Short mmCIF file of C-alpha atoms and ligand atoms in Angstrom, two decimals:
data_model
loop_
_atom_site.label_atom_id
_atom_site.label_comp_id
_atom_site.label_asym_id
_atom_site.label_seq_id
_atom_site.Cartn_x
_atom_site.Cartn_y
_atom_site.Cartn_z
CA MET A 1 39.40 110.04 37.08
CA SER A 2 36.72 107.52 37.96
CA VAL A 3 36.41 105.05 40.81
CA PHE A 4 32.98 103.41 40.55
CA THR A 5 33.53 102.70 36.85
CA ALA A 6 37.24 101.87 37.10
CA PRO A 7 38.07 98.41 35.67
CA ASP A 8 39.43 97.28 39.05
CA PHE A 9 36.45 98.48 41.09
CA ALA A 10 34.77 95.40 42.59
CA ASP A 11 32.06 96.76 44.88
CA HIS A 12 34.64 98.00 47.35
CA GLU A 13 33.06 98.98 50.66
CA GLN A 14 35.10 102.17 50.99
CA VAL A 15 37.80 104.02 49.12
CA VAL A 16 39.30 106.75 51.25
CA PHE A 17 41.41 109.59 49.85
CA ALA A 18 43.55 110.97 52.66
CA SER A 19 45.44 114.20 52.31
CA ASP A 20 47.44 116.33 54.70
CA PRO A 21 49.02 119.35 53.01
CA SER A 22 51.34 120.19 55.91
CA SER A 23 53.13 116.82 55.71
CA GLY A 24 52.57 116.27 51.97
CA LEU A 25 50.57 113.08 52.60
CA ARG A 26 48.48 111.87 49.69
CA ALA A 27 47.19 108.35 50.26
CA ILE A 28 44.43 106.08 49.07
CA ILE A 29 43.06 103.44 51.43
CA ALA A 30 40.84 100.86 49.78
CA LEU A 31 38.68 98.57 51.91
CA HIS A 32 37.36 95.89 49.64
CA ASP A 33 35.40 93.61 51.95
CA THR A 34 35.18 93.30 55.74
CA THR A 35 32.83 90.29 55.89
CA ARG A 36 35.43 88.11 57.61
CA GLY A 37 36.99 90.87 59.75
CA PRO A 38 39.00 94.07 59.54
CA ALA A 39 40.49 94.78 56.14
CA LEU A 40 44.15 93.83 56.47
CA GLY A 41 46.69 94.68 53.82
CA GLY A 42 50.04 96.38 53.45
CA CYS A 43 50.85 99.98 52.74
CA ARG A 44 52.68 100.53 49.47
CA MET A 45 54.66 103.69 48.82
CA TRP A 46 55.33 104.32 45.16
CA LEU A 47 55.95 107.12 42.71
CA TYR A 48 52.99 106.38 40.45
CA PRO A 49 53.16 107.93 36.97
CA HIS A 50 49.51 108.98 37.34
CA GLU A 51 46.95 109.11 40.15
CA ASP A 52 44.77 106.66 38.24
CA ASP A 53 47.56 104.07 38.56
CA ALA A 54 47.55 104.53 42.33
CA ILE A 55 43.77 104.08 42.49
CA ALA A 56 43.95 100.98 40.28
CA ASP A 57 46.71 99.50 42.46
CA ALA A 58 44.75 100.11 45.69
CA LEU A 59 41.55 98.65 44.21
CA ARG A 60 43.25 95.58 42.72
CA LEU A 61 45.50 94.79 45.66
CA SER A 62 42.78 95.21 48.29
CA ARG A 63 40.50 92.79 46.45
CA GLY A 64 43.40 90.33 46.26
CA MET A 65 43.78 90.54 50.03
CA THR A 66 40.10 89.65 50.53
CA TYR A 67 40.62 86.52 48.47
CA LYS A 68 43.91 85.62 50.15
CA SER A 69 42.50 85.85 53.68
CA ALA A 70 39.27 84.06 52.78
CA LEU A 71 41.15 81.20 51.18
CA ALA A 72 43.44 80.90 54.20
CA GLU A 73 40.37 80.98 56.49
CA LEU A 74 41.61 84.00 58.42
CA PRO A 75 39.45 86.47 60.35
CA PHE A 76 40.42 89.32 58.02
CA GLY A 77 38.89 91.19 55.16
CA GLY A 78 40.85 92.75 52.34
CA GLY A 79 42.36 96.21 52.27
CA LYS A 80 45.36 98.06 50.93
CA ALA A 81 46.83 101.51 51.24
CA VAL A 82 48.98 103.34 48.75
CA VAL A 83 50.97 106.43 49.63
CA LEU A 84 51.87 108.51 46.62
CA GLY A 85 55.52 109.48 46.71
CA ASP A 86 59.09 108.43 46.19
CA PRO A 87 60.06 106.01 48.99
CA SER A 88 63.72 106.98 48.64
CA ARG A 89 63.04 110.72 49.05
CA ASP A 90 59.63 111.59 50.44
CA LYS A 91 59.43 109.69 53.73
CA THR A 92 59.21 111.85 56.85
CA ASP A 93 57.96 111.21 60.35
CA VAL A 94 55.21 113.82 59.98
CA LEU A 95 53.98 112.08 56.82
CA TRP A 96 53.75 108.71 58.55
CA GLU A 97 52.06 110.28 61.58
CA ALA A 98 49.46 111.86 59.29
CA PHE A 99 48.99 108.51 57.56
CA GLY A 100 48.46 106.89 60.98
CA ARG A 101 45.77 109.47 61.81
CA ALA A 102 43.99 108.65 58.56
CA ILE A 103 44.00 104.94 59.51
CA GLU A 104 42.85 105.74 63.04
CA SER A 105 39.88 107.69 61.64
CA LEU A 106 38.60 104.42 60.15
CA GLY A 107 38.16 103.02 63.66
CA GLY A 108 39.96 99.72 63.04
CA ALA A 109 38.17 98.81 59.82
CA TYR A 110 41.59 98.88 58.09
CA VAL A 111 44.80 97.39 59.53
CA THR A 112 48.02 98.27 57.77
CA ALA A 113 51.29 96.35 57.36
CA GLU A 114 54.56 96.50 55.43
CA ASP A 115 54.62 96.34 51.64
CA VAL A 116 56.71 97.47 48.68
CA GLY A 117 58.38 100.78 49.52
CA THR A 118 57.65 100.66 53.26
CA SER A 119 59.61 99.17 56.13
CA VAL A 120 59.12 98.12 59.72
CA ALA A 121 60.83 101.41 60.72
CA ASP A 122 58.15 103.40 58.83
CA LEU A 123 55.38 101.42 60.49
CA GLU A 124 56.86 102.09 63.92
CA VAL A 125 56.28 105.79 63.19
CA VAL A 126 52.75 105.11 61.85
CA ARG A 127 52.02 103.39 65.14
CA ARG A 128 52.54 106.63 67.07
CA THR A 129 49.12 107.77 65.83
CA THR A 130 47.23 104.49 65.33
CA THR A 131 47.19 101.06 66.91
CA HIS A 132 45.94 99.43 63.72
CA VAL A 133 49.32 98.21 62.48
CA ALA A 134 50.34 94.56 62.02
CA GLY A 135 53.63 92.80 61.44
CA ILE A 136 55.96 94.93 63.52
CA ALA A 137 58.19 94.07 66.43
CA GLU A 138 56.20 94.91 69.57
CA GLY A 139 53.27 92.51 69.89
CA GLY A 140 54.27 91.17 66.52
CA ALA A 141 55.98 87.93 65.75
CA GLY A 142 58.75 89.32 63.55
CA ASP A 143 59.58 88.64 59.92
CA PRO A 144 56.76 86.74 58.16
CA SER A 145 59.10 85.40 55.44
CA PRO A 146 59.97 82.07 57.14
CA ALA A 147 56.22 81.32 57.40
CA THR A 148 55.77 82.28 53.74
CA ALA A 149 58.69 80.03 52.76
CA LEU A 150 57.18 77.12 54.71
CA GLY A 151 53.82 77.63 52.98
CA VAL A 152 55.49 77.55 49.58
CA PHE A 153 57.41 74.41 50.56
CA VAL A 154 54.25 72.51 51.58
CA GLY A 155 52.51 73.93 48.49
CA ILE A 156 55.23 72.55 46.23
CA LYS A 157 54.75 69.15 47.84
CA ALA A 158 50.97 69.31 47.24
CA ALA A 159 51.55 70.23 43.60
CA LEU A 160 54.11 67.47 43.05
CA ARG A 161 51.80 64.93 44.58
CA HIS A 162 48.96 66.02 42.34
CA ARG A 163 50.93 66.40 39.12
CA LEU A 164 53.61 63.72 39.42
CA GLY A 165 52.26 61.42 42.14
CA VAL A 166 55.34 61.82 44.32
CA SER A 167 55.16 62.59 48.00
CA ASP A 168 58.46 64.34 48.60
CA VAL A 169 61.02 66.50 46.87
CA ASN A 170 64.03 64.27 47.45
CA GLY A 171 66.09 64.09 44.25
CA LEU A 172 63.76 66.44 42.34
CA ARG A 173 64.95 69.62 40.65
CA VAL A 174 63.51 72.98 41.69
CA ALA A 175 64.42 76.19 39.84
CA VAL A 176 64.13 79.10 42.29
CA GLN A 177 63.86 82.61 40.85
CA GLY A 178 64.86 85.16 43.48
CA LEU A 179 66.89 84.54 46.62
CA GLY A 180 65.45 87.21 48.87
CA HIS A 181 63.76 86.73 52.23
CA VAL A 182 61.40 84.03 50.98
CA GLY A 183 63.53 82.49 48.23
CA VAL A 184 66.47 81.77 50.47
CA GLY A 185 64.26 80.32 53.22
CA LEU A 186 62.54 78.11 50.67
CA ALA A 187 65.90 77.02 49.22
CA GLY A 188 66.99 75.97 52.71
CA LEU A 189 63.87 73.86 53.28
CA LEU A 190 64.18 72.26 49.84
CA ALA A 191 67.90 71.51 50.22
CA GLU A 192 67.29 69.96 53.63
CA ALA A 193 64.64 67.72 52.06
CA GLY A 194 67.08 66.55 49.37
CA ALA A 195 65.94 68.61 46.38
CA LYS A 196 68.45 69.68 43.72
CA LEU A 197 68.39 73.44 43.39
CA ILE A 198 68.88 75.64 40.37
CA VAL A 199 68.93 79.29 41.44
CA ALA A 200 68.97 82.76 39.95
CA ASP A 201 69.03 86.27 41.33
CA ILE A 202 70.10 89.61 39.89
CA ASP A 203 72.31 89.92 42.98
CA PRO A 204 75.40 87.73 42.38
CA VAL A 205 76.28 87.72 46.09
CA ARG A 206 73.01 85.95 46.89
CA VAL A 207 73.63 83.42 44.14
CA ALA A 208 77.17 82.70 45.34
CA SER A 209 75.91 82.16 48.87
CA ALA A 210 73.18 79.70 47.71
CA VAL A 211 75.73 77.82 45.60
CA ARG A 212 77.96 77.49 48.64
CA GLU A 213 75.27 76.79 51.23
CA PHE A 214 72.90 74.55 49.30
CA ASP A 215 75.15 73.12 46.59
CA ALA A 216 72.85 74.88 44.12
CA GLN A 217 73.49 75.23 40.43
CA PRO A 218 73.46 78.88 39.29
CA ALA A 219 71.43 79.97 36.25
CA ASP A 220 71.11 83.17 34.27
CA PRO A 221 68.24 85.27 35.70
CA ALA A 222 67.04 85.82 32.14
CA ASN A 223 66.32 82.14 31.59
CA ILE A 224 65.77 80.51 34.99
CA HIS A 225 62.18 79.80 33.89
CA THR A 226 63.43 77.68 30.97
CA GLN A 227 65.45 75.29 33.15
CA GLU A 228 64.75 71.60 32.98
CA ALA A 229 63.29 70.91 36.41
CA GLU A 230 60.24 69.42 38.08
CA VAL A 231 59.29 72.78 39.61
CA PHE A 232 59.75 76.40 38.60
CA SER A 233 59.39 78.56 41.72
CA PRO A 234 58.98 82.31 41.07
CA CYS A 235 60.03 84.10 44.27
CA ALA A 236 60.97 87.51 42.90
CA LEU A 237 58.74 89.41 40.52
CA GLY A 238 55.12 89.69 39.50
CA ALA A 239 53.87 89.14 35.93
CA VAL A 240 56.52 86.49 35.38
CA LEU A 241 54.00 84.14 33.72
CA ASN A 242 53.21 85.82 30.42
CA ASP A 243 53.06 85.37 26.64
CA VAL A 244 56.85 85.33 26.40
CA THR A 245 57.73 83.02 29.29
CA ILE A 246 54.90 80.45 29.26
CA PRO A 247 55.86 78.84 25.91
CA ASP A 248 59.42 78.39 27.23
CA LEU A 249 58.56 76.75 30.57
CA ARG A 250 59.83 73.20 30.90
CA ALA A 251 58.74 72.37 34.44
CA PRO A 252 55.39 70.60 34.90
CA VAL A 253 54.75 72.57 38.11
CA VAL A 254 54.90 76.32 38.80
CA ALA A 255 54.77 77.10 42.52
CA GLY A 256 56.39 80.10 44.17
CA SER A 257 55.87 83.04 46.50
CA ALA A 258 55.77 86.02 44.15
CA ASN A 259 52.58 88.07 44.15
CA ASN A 260 50.58 88.51 40.94
CA GLN A 261 52.54 85.94 38.95
CA LEU A 262 50.05 85.85 36.07
CA ALA A 263 50.57 88.87 33.79
CA GLU A 264 46.87 88.65 32.92
CA ALA A 265 44.08 86.36 34.13
CA ARG A 266 44.07 84.52 30.79
CA HIS A 267 47.59 83.23 31.50
CA GLY A 268 46.10 80.82 34.03
CA ALA A 269 44.39 79.09 31.11
CA ALA A 270 47.56 79.29 29.02
CA LEU A 271 49.38 77.29 31.70
CA SER A 272 46.71 74.61 31.99
CA ASP A 273 46.56 74.36 28.18
CA ARG A 274 50.24 73.45 28.30
CA GLY A 275 49.58 70.83 31.00
CA ILE A 276 51.47 72.86 33.60
CA LEU A 277 50.08 72.75 37.13
CA TYR A 278 50.06 76.27 38.53
CA ALA A 279 49.75 76.76 42.31
CA PRO A 280 47.80 80.05 42.50
CA ASP A 281 50.01 82.70 44.06
CA TYR A 282 47.65 84.00 46.71
CA ALA A 283 46.93 80.46 47.90
CA ILE A 284 50.54 79.31 48.18
CA ASN A 285 52.04 82.54 49.54
CA ALA A 286 49.58 83.04 52.41
CA GLY A 287 52.06 81.91 55.10
CA GLY A 288 53.04 85.49 55.95
CA ILE A 289 49.52 86.71 56.55
CA ILE A 290 48.68 83.55 58.51
CA HIS A 291 51.69 84.34 60.72
CA ILE A 292 50.35 87.87 61.28
CA ALA A 293 46.96 86.45 62.31
CA TYR A 294 48.66 84.77 65.26
CA GLU A 295 50.40 87.90 66.55
CA SER A 296 49.53 88.85 70.11
CA THR A 297 48.12 92.18 68.94
CA ARG A 298 45.56 90.23 66.89
CA THR A 299 44.79 87.39 69.30
CA GLY A 300 45.34 88.99 72.72
CA ARG A 301 47.55 86.00 73.59
CA ALA A 302 51.29 85.35 73.22
CA TYR A 303 52.38 84.40 69.71
CA ASP A 304 51.88 80.66 69.30
CA ARG A 305 54.41 79.60 66.70
CA GLN A 306 53.27 75.99 66.68
CA ALA A 307 49.64 76.92 66.00
CA ALA A 308 50.67 79.47 63.37
CA PHE A 309 52.90 77.00 61.53
CA ALA A 310 50.24 74.27 61.74
CA HIS A 311 47.84 76.69 60.05
CA VAL A 312 50.49 77.42 57.39
CA GLY A 313 50.67 73.67 56.83
CA ARG A 314 47.01 73.71 55.78
CA ILE A 315 48.08 75.48 52.57
CA HIS A 316 48.85 71.93 51.38
CA ASP A 317 45.18 70.91 51.79
CA THR A 318 43.81 74.12 50.31
CA LEU A 319 45.93 73.64 47.20
CA THR A 320 44.94 70.00 46.93
CA GLU A 321 41.30 71.11 47.04
CA ILE A 322 41.94 73.75 44.36
CA PHE A 323 43.66 71.22 42.08
CA GLY A 324 40.74 68.81 42.50
CA LEU A 325 38.20 71.54 41.72
CA ALA A 326 40.17 72.51 38.61
CA ASP A 327 40.32 68.91 37.38
CA ASN A 328 36.65 68.24 38.05
CA GLY A 329 35.47 71.50 36.51
CA GLY A 330 37.89 71.50 33.57
CA ILE A 331 38.99 74.99 34.65
CA PRO A 332 42.39 76.57 35.30
CA THR A 333 43.65 76.37 38.88
CA SER A 334 43.60 80.19 39.04
CA VAL A 335 39.84 80.16 38.41
CA ALA A 336 39.32 77.29 40.87
CA ALA A 337 41.16 79.30 43.56
CA ASP A 338 38.90 82.32 42.97
CA ARG A 339 35.80 80.14 43.23
CA LEU A 340 36.97 78.49 46.44
CA ALA A 341 37.85 81.90 47.94
CA GLU A 342 34.41 83.25 46.95
CA ALA A 343 32.74 80.20 48.53
CA ARG A 344 34.69 80.71 51.76
CA LEU A 345 33.80 84.40 51.70
CA GLY A 346 30.15 83.59 51.13
CA ALA A 347 30.19 81.12 54.00
CA ALA A 348 31.50 83.74 56.45
P1 NAD B 1 62.90 90.27 48.61
O1 NAD B 1 62.89 91.68 48.11
O2 NAD B 1 63.55 89.96 49.90
O3 NAD B 1 63.57 89.31 47.51
C1 NAD B 1 63.37 89.41 46.15
C2 NAD B 1 64.61 88.85 45.48
O4 NAD B 1 64.37 88.78 44.07
C3 NAD B 1 65.86 89.73 45.68
O5 NAD B 1 66.94 88.92 46.08
C4 NAD B 1 66.09 90.32 44.29
O6 NAD B 1 67.46 90.58 44.02
C5 NAD B 1 65.54 89.21 43.40
N1 NAD B 1 65.20 89.62 42.05
C6 NAD B 1 64.69 90.80 41.62
N2 NAD B 1 64.54 90.78 40.27
C7 NAD B 1 64.95 89.55 39.85
C8 NAD B 1 65.04 88.92 38.59
N3 NAD B 1 64.70 89.56 37.47
N4 NAD B 1 65.51 87.66 38.53
C9 NAD B 1 65.89 87.01 39.64
N5 NAD B 1 65.85 87.57 40.88
C10 NAD B 1 65.39 88.82 40.98
O7 NAD B 1 61.37 89.82 48.60
P2 NAD B 1 60.71 88.62 49.42
O8 NAD B 1 60.17 89.16 50.70
O9 NAD B 1 61.63 87.45 49.41
O10 NAD B 1 59.44 88.32 48.49
C11 NAD B 1 59.59 87.64 47.25
C12 NAD B 1 58.26 87.63 46.53
O11 NAD B 1 57.27 86.98 47.34
C13 NAD B 1 57.69 89.03 46.24
O12 NAD B 1 56.95 88.99 45.03
C14 NAD B 1 56.74 89.26 47.40
O13 NAD B 1 55.71 90.18 47.05
C15 NAD B 1 56.19 87.86 47.61
N6 NAD B 1 55.68 87.61 48.96
C16 NAD B 1 56.49 87.73 50.03
C17 NAD B 1 56.01 87.47 51.32
C18 NAD B 1 56.90 87.57 52.52
O14 NAD B 1 56.50 87.07 53.60
N7 NAD B 1 58.09 88.16 52.43
C19 NAD B 1 54.66 87.07 51.49
C20 NAD B 1 53.85 86.94 50.36
C21 NAD B 1 54.37 87.21 49.09
#
């Protein structure tokens, strides 16, 4: 098992292997870059097939958080923790307390939050042994999903303006994949603004509710990406833009909340080759982390919703800048986003 020569190693500042035999804790905490501030990123709990997969996930996701925070101009670096184990079976209070002690030993260089396989309830236990926890009730500002949904909504508007020259979504068709916390919030904003919704989810109850509430047209989850619409909005899974789906896309704009939408980096170019404007995922879905930046535990002041949401609104301008850079440089928007993030990181 290698770290320094692992494909996802990108000069990470620290990679910490935390173990506590009495509680069964085995965790990896990757701090990619703390130039802009403490490395903030969620804690993922997952039954990885192999330890190497856990290391790769921590390395890749922590680097992604550096880019996301830099692009959103937040005072955070990038970090991520992975706890090796089955989230449905292996969670115990003593494990989370041991995990909290491991975070505390880093002296605030890493701040954890919720992610796949962990919940606010788990983080409340983590907080018994460390203060370096974001996105939970006390001192927190609650669920970040409405802020994420708002960021995606303004991002869709930026993309439509750039690609189709229209300034609002009224009368346009948006195909939303996934009606979870973000998807349903986004659907509400779009419906209110007069968009026509096509929706899909593997949960039929969520689909039925969107049909009722937003007058949405249901689609088969297997082919929501092939719908004739102005926008395809992936709000469920990663790797949804791949060799199989890209040739079938019919929307000129792809803009949604899902993390890691491109199966591989080269799929950014595949989208631009097809003339499809892709709003890079970590640029458009930054609303949640922006919201966290305004929590009282981060700022020392009461949560200022107006300031937080105004900052989320700037996602529109960041995307417009990315689209311009991509056009001028003849590069995919995914590459333009990386360059802008690196420039903002360099400027810090
Ligand atoms: P969620 O778990 O609440 O919702 C996901 C939804 O997708 C669920 O309704 C699920 O049934 C549905 N789904 C799963 N597989 C599907 C499929 N094959 N086809 C259609 N629907 C499917 O998650 P969320 O918090 O709404 O987040 C959605 C995405 O946005 C995730 O990729 C997440 O990582 C990303 N994201 C979320 C936030 C946030 O603030 N919640 C912030 C940044 C990024």
